[in-house]
Structures are given as C-alpha cells and as structure tokens.
Coordinates of C-alpha atoms in Angstrom, one line a residue:
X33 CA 8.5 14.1 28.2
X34 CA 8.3 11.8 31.6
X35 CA 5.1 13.4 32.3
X36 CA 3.7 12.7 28.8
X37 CA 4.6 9.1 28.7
X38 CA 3.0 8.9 32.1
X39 CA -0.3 10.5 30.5
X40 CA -0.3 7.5 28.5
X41 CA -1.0 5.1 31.0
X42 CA -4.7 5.5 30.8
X43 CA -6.1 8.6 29.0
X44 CA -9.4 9.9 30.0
X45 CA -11.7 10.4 27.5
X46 CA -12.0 14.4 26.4
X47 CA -15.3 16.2 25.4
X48 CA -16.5 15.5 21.9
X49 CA -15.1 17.9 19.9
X50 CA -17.8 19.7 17.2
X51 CA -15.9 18.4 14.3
X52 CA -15.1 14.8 15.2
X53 CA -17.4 13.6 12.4
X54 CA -14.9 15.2 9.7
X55 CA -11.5 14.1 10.7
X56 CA -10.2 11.0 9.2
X57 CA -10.4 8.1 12.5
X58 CA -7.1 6.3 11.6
X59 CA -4.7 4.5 11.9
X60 CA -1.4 4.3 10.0
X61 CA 2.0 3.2 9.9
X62 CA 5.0 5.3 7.4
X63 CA 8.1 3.4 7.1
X64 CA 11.3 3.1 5.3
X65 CA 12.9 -0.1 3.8
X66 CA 16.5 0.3 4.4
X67 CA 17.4 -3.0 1.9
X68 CA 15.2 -1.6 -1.2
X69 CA 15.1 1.9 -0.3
X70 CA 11.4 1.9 -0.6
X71 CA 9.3 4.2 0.8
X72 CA 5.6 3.4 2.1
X73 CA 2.1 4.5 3.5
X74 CA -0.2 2.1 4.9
X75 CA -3.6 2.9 6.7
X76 CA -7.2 2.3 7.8
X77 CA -10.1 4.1 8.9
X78 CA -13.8 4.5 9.9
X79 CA -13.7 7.2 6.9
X80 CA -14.4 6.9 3.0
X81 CA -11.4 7.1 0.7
X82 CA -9.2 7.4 3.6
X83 CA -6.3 7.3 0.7
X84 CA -7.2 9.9 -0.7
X85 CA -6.6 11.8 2.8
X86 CA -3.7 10.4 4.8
X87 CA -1.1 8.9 2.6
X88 CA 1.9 10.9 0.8
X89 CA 5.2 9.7 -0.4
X90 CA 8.0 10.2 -2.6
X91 CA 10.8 8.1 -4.0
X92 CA 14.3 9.0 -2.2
X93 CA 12.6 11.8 -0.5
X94 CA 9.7 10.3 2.5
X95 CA 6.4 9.3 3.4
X96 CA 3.9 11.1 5.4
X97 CA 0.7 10.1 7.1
X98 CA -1.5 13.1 8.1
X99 CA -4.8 12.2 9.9
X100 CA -7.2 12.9 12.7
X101 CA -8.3 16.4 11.0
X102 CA -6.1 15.6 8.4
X103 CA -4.0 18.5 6.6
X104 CA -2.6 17.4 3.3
X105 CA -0.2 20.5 3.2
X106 CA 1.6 18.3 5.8
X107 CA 2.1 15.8 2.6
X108 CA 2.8 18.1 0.2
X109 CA 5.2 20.7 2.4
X110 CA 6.4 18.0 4.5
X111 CA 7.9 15.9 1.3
X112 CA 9.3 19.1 -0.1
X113 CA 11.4 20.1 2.9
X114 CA 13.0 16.6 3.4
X115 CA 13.8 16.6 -0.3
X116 CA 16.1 19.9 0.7
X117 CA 17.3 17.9 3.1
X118 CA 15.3 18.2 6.5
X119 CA 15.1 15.1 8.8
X120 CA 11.6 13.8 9.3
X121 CA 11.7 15.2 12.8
X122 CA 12.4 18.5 11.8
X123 CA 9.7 18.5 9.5
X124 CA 7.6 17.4 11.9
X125 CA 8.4 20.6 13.8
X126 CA 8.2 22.8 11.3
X127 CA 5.1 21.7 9.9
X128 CA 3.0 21.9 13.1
X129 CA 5.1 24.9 14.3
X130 CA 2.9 26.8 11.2
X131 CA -0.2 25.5 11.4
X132 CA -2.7 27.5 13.2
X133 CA -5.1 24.0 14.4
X134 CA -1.6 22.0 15.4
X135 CA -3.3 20.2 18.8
X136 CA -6.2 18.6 16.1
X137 CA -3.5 17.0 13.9
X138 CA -1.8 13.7 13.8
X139 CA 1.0 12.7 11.5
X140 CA 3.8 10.3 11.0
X141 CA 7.0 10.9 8.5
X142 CA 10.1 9.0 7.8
X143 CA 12.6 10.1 5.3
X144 CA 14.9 8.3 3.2
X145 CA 17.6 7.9 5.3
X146 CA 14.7 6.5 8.1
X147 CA 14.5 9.1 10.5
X148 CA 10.9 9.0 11.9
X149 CA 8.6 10.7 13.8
X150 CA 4.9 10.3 14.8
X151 CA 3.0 13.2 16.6
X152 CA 0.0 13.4 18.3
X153 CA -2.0 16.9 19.3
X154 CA -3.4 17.0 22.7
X155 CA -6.9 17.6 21.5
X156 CA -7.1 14.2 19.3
X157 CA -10.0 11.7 20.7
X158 CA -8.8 9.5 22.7
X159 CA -7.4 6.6 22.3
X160 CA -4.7 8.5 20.7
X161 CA -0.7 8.1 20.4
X162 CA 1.9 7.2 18.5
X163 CA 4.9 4.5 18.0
X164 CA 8.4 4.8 16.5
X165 CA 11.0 2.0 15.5
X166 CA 15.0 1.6 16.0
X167 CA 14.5 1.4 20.3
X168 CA 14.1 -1.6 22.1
X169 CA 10.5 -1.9 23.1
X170 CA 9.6 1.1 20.6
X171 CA 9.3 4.3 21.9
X172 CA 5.7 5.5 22.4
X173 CA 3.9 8.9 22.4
X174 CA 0.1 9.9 23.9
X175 CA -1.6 13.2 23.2
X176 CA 0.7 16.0 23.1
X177 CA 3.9 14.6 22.3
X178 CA 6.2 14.3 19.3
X179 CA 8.1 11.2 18.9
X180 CA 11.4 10.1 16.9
X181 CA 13.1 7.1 16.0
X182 CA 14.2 4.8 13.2
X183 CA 12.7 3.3 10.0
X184 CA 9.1 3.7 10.8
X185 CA 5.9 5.4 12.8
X186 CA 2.7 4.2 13.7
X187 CA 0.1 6.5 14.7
X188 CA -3.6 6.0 15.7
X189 CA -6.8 8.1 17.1
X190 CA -10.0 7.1 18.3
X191 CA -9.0 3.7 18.9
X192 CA -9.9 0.8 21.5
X193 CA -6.6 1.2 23.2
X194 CA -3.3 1.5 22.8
X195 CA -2.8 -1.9 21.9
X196 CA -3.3 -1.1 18.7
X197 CA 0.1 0.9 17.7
X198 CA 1.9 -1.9 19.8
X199 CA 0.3 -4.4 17.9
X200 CA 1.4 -2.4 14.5
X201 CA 4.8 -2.1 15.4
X202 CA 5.1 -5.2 17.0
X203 CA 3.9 -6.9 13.5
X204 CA 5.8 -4.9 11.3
X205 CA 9.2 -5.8 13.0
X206 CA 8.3 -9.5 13.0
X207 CA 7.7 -9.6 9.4
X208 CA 9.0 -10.4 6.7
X209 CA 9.3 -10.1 2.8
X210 CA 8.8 -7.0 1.3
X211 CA 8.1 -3.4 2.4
X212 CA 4.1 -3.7 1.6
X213 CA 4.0 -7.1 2.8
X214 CA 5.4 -5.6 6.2
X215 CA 3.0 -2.8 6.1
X216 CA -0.1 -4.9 5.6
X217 CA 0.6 -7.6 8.3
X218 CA 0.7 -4.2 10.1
X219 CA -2.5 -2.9 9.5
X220 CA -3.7 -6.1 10.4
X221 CA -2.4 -6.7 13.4
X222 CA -3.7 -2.7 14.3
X223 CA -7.1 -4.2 13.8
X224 CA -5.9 -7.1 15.9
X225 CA -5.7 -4.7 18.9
X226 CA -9.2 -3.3 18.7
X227 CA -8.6 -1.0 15.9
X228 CA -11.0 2.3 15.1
X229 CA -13.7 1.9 18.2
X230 CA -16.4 3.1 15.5
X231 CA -15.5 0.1 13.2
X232 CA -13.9 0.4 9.7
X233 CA -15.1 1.4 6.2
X234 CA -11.5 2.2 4.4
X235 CA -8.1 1.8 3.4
X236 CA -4.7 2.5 1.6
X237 CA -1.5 1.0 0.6
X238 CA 0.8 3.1 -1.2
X239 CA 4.4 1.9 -1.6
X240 CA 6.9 4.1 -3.6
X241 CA 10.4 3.7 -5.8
X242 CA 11.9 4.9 -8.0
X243 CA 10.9 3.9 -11.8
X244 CA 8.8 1.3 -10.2
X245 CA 5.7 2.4 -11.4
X246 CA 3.5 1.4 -14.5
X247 CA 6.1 0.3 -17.0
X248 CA 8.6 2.5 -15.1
X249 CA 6.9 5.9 -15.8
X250 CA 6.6 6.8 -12.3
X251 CA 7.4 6.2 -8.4
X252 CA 4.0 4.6 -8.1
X253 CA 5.3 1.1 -7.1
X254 CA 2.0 0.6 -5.4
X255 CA -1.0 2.4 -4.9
X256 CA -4.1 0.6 -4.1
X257 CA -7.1 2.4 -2.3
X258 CA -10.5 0.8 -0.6
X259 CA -12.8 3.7 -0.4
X260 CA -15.7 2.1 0.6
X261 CA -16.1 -1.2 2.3
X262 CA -17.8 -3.5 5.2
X263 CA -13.9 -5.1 5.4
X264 CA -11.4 -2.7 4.1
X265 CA -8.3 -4.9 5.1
X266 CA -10.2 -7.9 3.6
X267 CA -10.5 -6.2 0.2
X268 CA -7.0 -4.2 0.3
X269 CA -5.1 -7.7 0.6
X270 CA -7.2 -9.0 -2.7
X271 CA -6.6 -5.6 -4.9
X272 CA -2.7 -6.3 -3.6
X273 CA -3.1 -9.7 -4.8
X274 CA -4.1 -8.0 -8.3
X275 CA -1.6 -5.7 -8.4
X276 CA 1.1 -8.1 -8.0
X277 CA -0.1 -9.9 -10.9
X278 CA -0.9 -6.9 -13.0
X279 CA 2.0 -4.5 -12.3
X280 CA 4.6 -6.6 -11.1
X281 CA 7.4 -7.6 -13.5
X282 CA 8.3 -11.3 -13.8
X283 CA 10.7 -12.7 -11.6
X284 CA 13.4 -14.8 -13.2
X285 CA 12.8 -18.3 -11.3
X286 CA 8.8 -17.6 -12.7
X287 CA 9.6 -17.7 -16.2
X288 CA 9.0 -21.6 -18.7
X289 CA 9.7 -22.7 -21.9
X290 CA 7.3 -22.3 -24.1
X291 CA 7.3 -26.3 -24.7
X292 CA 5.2 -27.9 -27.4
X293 CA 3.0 -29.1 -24.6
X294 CA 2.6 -25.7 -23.2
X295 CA 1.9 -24.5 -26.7
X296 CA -1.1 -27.2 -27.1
X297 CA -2.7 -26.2 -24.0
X298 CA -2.9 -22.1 -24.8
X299 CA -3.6 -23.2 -28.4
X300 CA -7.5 -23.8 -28.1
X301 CA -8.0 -20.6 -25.8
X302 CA -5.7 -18.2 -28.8
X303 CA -8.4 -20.1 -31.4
X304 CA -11.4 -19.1 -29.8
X305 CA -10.7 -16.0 -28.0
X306 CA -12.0 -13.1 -28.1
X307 CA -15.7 -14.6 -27.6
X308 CA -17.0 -11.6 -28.7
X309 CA -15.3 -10.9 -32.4
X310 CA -15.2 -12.9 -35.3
X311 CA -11.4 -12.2 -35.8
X312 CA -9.6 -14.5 -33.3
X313 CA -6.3 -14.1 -31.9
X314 CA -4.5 -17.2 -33.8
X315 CA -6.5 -18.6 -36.6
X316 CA -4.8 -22.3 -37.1
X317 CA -2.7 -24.3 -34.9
X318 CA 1.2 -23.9 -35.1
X319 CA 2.3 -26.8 -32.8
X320 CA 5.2 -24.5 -31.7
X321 CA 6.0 -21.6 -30.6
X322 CA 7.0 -19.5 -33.5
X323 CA 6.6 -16.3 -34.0
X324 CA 3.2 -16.6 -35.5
X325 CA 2.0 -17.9 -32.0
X326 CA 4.5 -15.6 -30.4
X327 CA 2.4 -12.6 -31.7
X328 CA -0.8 -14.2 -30.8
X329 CA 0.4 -14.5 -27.4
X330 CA 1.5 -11.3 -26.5
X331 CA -2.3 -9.4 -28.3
X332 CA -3.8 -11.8 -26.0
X333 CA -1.8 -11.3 -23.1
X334 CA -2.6 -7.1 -23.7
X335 CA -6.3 -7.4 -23.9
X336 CA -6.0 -9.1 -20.9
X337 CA -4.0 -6.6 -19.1
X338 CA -0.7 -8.7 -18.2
X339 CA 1.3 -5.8 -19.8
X340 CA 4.2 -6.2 -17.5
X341 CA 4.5 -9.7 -18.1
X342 CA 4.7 -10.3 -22.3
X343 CA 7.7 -11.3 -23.4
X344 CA 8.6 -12.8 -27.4
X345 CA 11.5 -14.7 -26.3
X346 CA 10.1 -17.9 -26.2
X347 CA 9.2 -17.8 -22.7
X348 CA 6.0 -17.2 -20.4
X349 CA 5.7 -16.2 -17.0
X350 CA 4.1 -19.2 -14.3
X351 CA 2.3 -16.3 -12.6
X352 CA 0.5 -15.4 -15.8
X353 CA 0.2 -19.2 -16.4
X354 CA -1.4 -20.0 -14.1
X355 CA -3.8 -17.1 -13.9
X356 CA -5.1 -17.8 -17.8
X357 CA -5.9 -21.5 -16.7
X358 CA -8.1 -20.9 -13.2
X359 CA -9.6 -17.9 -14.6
X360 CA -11.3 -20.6 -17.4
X361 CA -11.6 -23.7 -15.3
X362 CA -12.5 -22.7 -12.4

C-alpha cells in the first residue's frame, strides 16, 4: 500500500486506451449523513446523462458510484449485498473480485452505518484516485488501490490533478447544512481543482431516505439529473433550487396566517387565473379565508405544482408565498 500511495505523487500519463471515448470521465463523491441517516450520490462528468450511469442508492442500505467504464451491476449487486449485511469495503471486494474488466473500473460505496471505500483500477486515465473520510488529512488512493474509511468517498479519472478529490473532500467536511447541500459544495469545489481536463457536459444529485420521496411513496428524497449542458453544476444548483420548492414539505417556522391582508393580495390572482379558461378558480371576493377561498387556494396551488405544500388549515407556506408573487411581478 506504501508503494501505491507513493505512485500517487505524480502519475505518468498511460497510453490511450481504445475505449476511452465510452467510459463516463467523472468525478463523484458517495457519502453517508450520520444525523439524518441519509444516503447520497453526487457527480459530474464530460459525459451525457452521467446520472443515468454512475449514481445508485438505497435507503438504510448504501450508495454507490460506478464510473470510468462504468458497470451498473456494481449499483445494483453492490446495494443488494450491503443490504445482507456486507460492509462497503467488502463489497467493494467482492464486486471487483467478479468482474472480468476490474483494472477499467472506478467506484465509491458507503453503507449505512458509513463504512466507505473508493477504488481505482490501474488502467483508469490518469489523473485518477480516490479519497475517503473519518482520517485526519483523508486517506487517498491512485491507480490500483482500494481505499476505506468513514462517512464518505470521492473518486475521480481523467482529471487535472489530484487536487480535485482533495478539493471534494476538503469541501464536503467544511460544510454545512444538509447531506445535498454538502454534496454540491462538493462537486463544486471538485471543479475548483481543475475538474474533468476535457471540460464538463453533465451531472447528478441523488439523495435518498426513507419515505422521503414524492408524497412519501418512495426513497427518492432527491433525484435531479443534467444530461446535457455547457455548465452542468450551474444548472444542477437551479433544478435543486426547484426541487426544494416543489418536493420539499413546509417547514414549521415557514408557515403564516392566512390574514385578511394576505387574503386581499391572492384574491385578484384566484379571480383571474387560469388565463386560459373561462371558469376561474374563485369567482367573487370572500375577504377571508373561509373555506370557499380555502378550496380555491389549494386547486390553485395543484395546477401549479406546489403539491407538497397545500394545506386547508388556515395557513400558507412563506416559500410558496413568496414564489406566487415574483413569478407575477417580476
């Protein structure tokens, strides 16, 4: 392991391989949120629909990351065998242990008791290497080695440097908030360090827990993918900015009183809206909100997709509020 972690001082760069121009150029970071017990993916590439490629995880089970010639059994397996019980670093082995093209891979796992592991085959394109948590410093991995640690994993090929999984791990111990919040100020800093040397084109943020999901159907917490873009980060922060508003619930010190005041102010948009139908949402004042204006309320708030957020208790959510008045006076 000395003489690997020596390698990574400077790493000359290899031969082309023939199939560099189908593996996913990435970088990534899996991690576990110890407080929450959320589970999340987030990543970036010179590749379209990089999300629909690297990231994989499951609520109380792990997350998985599977790049440079990416092999989703890695996701699929991988996340099966911790749910029986397998630390992410023996998945890690197992995984790569049965896969006939293991020196072409790179992946990152952390389970849900955040264990983690990042891996690196010694054929990737250089830059290449990896970055694991719960060490001072971090512990980092080059080519050919297979790293573990605590609570997350940062991997990378065809980067600048290695600056950019230091920068990654760096920035996601420094931050703060919540697990995606982490995860992006991640991805940014990666770009930070020099990121993908070809440049960038996609990216994915998928955040998982249990019930959190789409009125609590599913894991899918978060799940937000750039496939094609000039400045993947760029967009990914504004469709998390959407999401929040669309699928997050309504936090307790967000909700108002539906005040007479309040009332007169959403009055005049319920009394024209829709534009397009005759039939309008509330078809004469009510100076109050009763539960004539109640019900007018929530159909508007439906058609325009703050699902999450309706609530008939006499009460509306600032987040909302404030959405409804930019979005018509701009």
């Amino acid at each position: 392991m000395l003489l690997l972690l020596a390698g990574l001082v400077v790493q000359h760069p290899s031969a082309r391989p023939p199939d560099l121009l189908k593996r996913a150029h990435t970088y990534s970071i899996v991690a576990y949120d110890s407080a929450t017990g959320d589970l999340g993916v987030a990543v970036q590439s010179k590749f379209p629909n990089v999300g629909g490629i690297v990231p994989w995880a499951r609520s109380g089970v792990g997350a998985v990351a599977t790049q440079s010639l990416g092999n989703t059994d890695y996701g699929e397996k991988g996340l099966d065998l911790m749910a029986r019980g397998a630390t992410a670093p023996e998945v890690m082995g197992i995984v790569m242990r049965g896969d006939p093209r293991p020196a072409q891979r790179q992946v990152g796992m952390v389970d849900a008791r955040g264990n983690a592991a990042s891996g690196t085959g010694d054929s990737c394109f250089d830059w290449a290497g990896g970055r694991v948590g719960g060490q001072p410093g971090g512990r980092v991995g080059g080519k050919g080695a297979l790293i573990a640690g605590r609570y997350f994993a940062v991997q990378a090929n065809i980067m600048v440097s290695d600056q950019t999984v230091k920068n990654m791990a760096d920035a996601f111990e420094r931050a703060r908030g919540t697990l995606a919040d982490r995860l992006m100020a991640a991805l940014v800093a990666g770009q930070a360090g020099g990121g993908d040397r070809r440049g960038m084109e996609s990216a994915a943020l998928l955040v998982v827990r249990p019930n959190g999901g789409y009125l609590g159907m599913n894991d899918r917490y978060i799940d937000i993918r750039v496939y094609d873009d000039t400045n993947p980060l760029r967009e990914l922060a504004r469709l998390y900015k959407l999401h929040q508003l669309y699928f997050f619930t309504s936090r307790p010190e967000d909700l108002l009183p539906l005040t007479p005041a309040l009332v007169r102010q959403l009055e005049p948009i319920l009394l024209r809206e829709p534009v397009s139908q005759p039939e309008k949402w509330l078809d004469a004042p009510q100076g109050v909100a009763n539960q004539r204006f109640l019900n007018a309320l929530a159909n508007f708030m439906y058609w325009e997709n703050y699902d999450v957020r309706v609530r008939m208790d006499g009460k509306i959510d600032k987040v909302v509020l404030d959405d409804i008045f930019a979005r018509r006076n701009p």
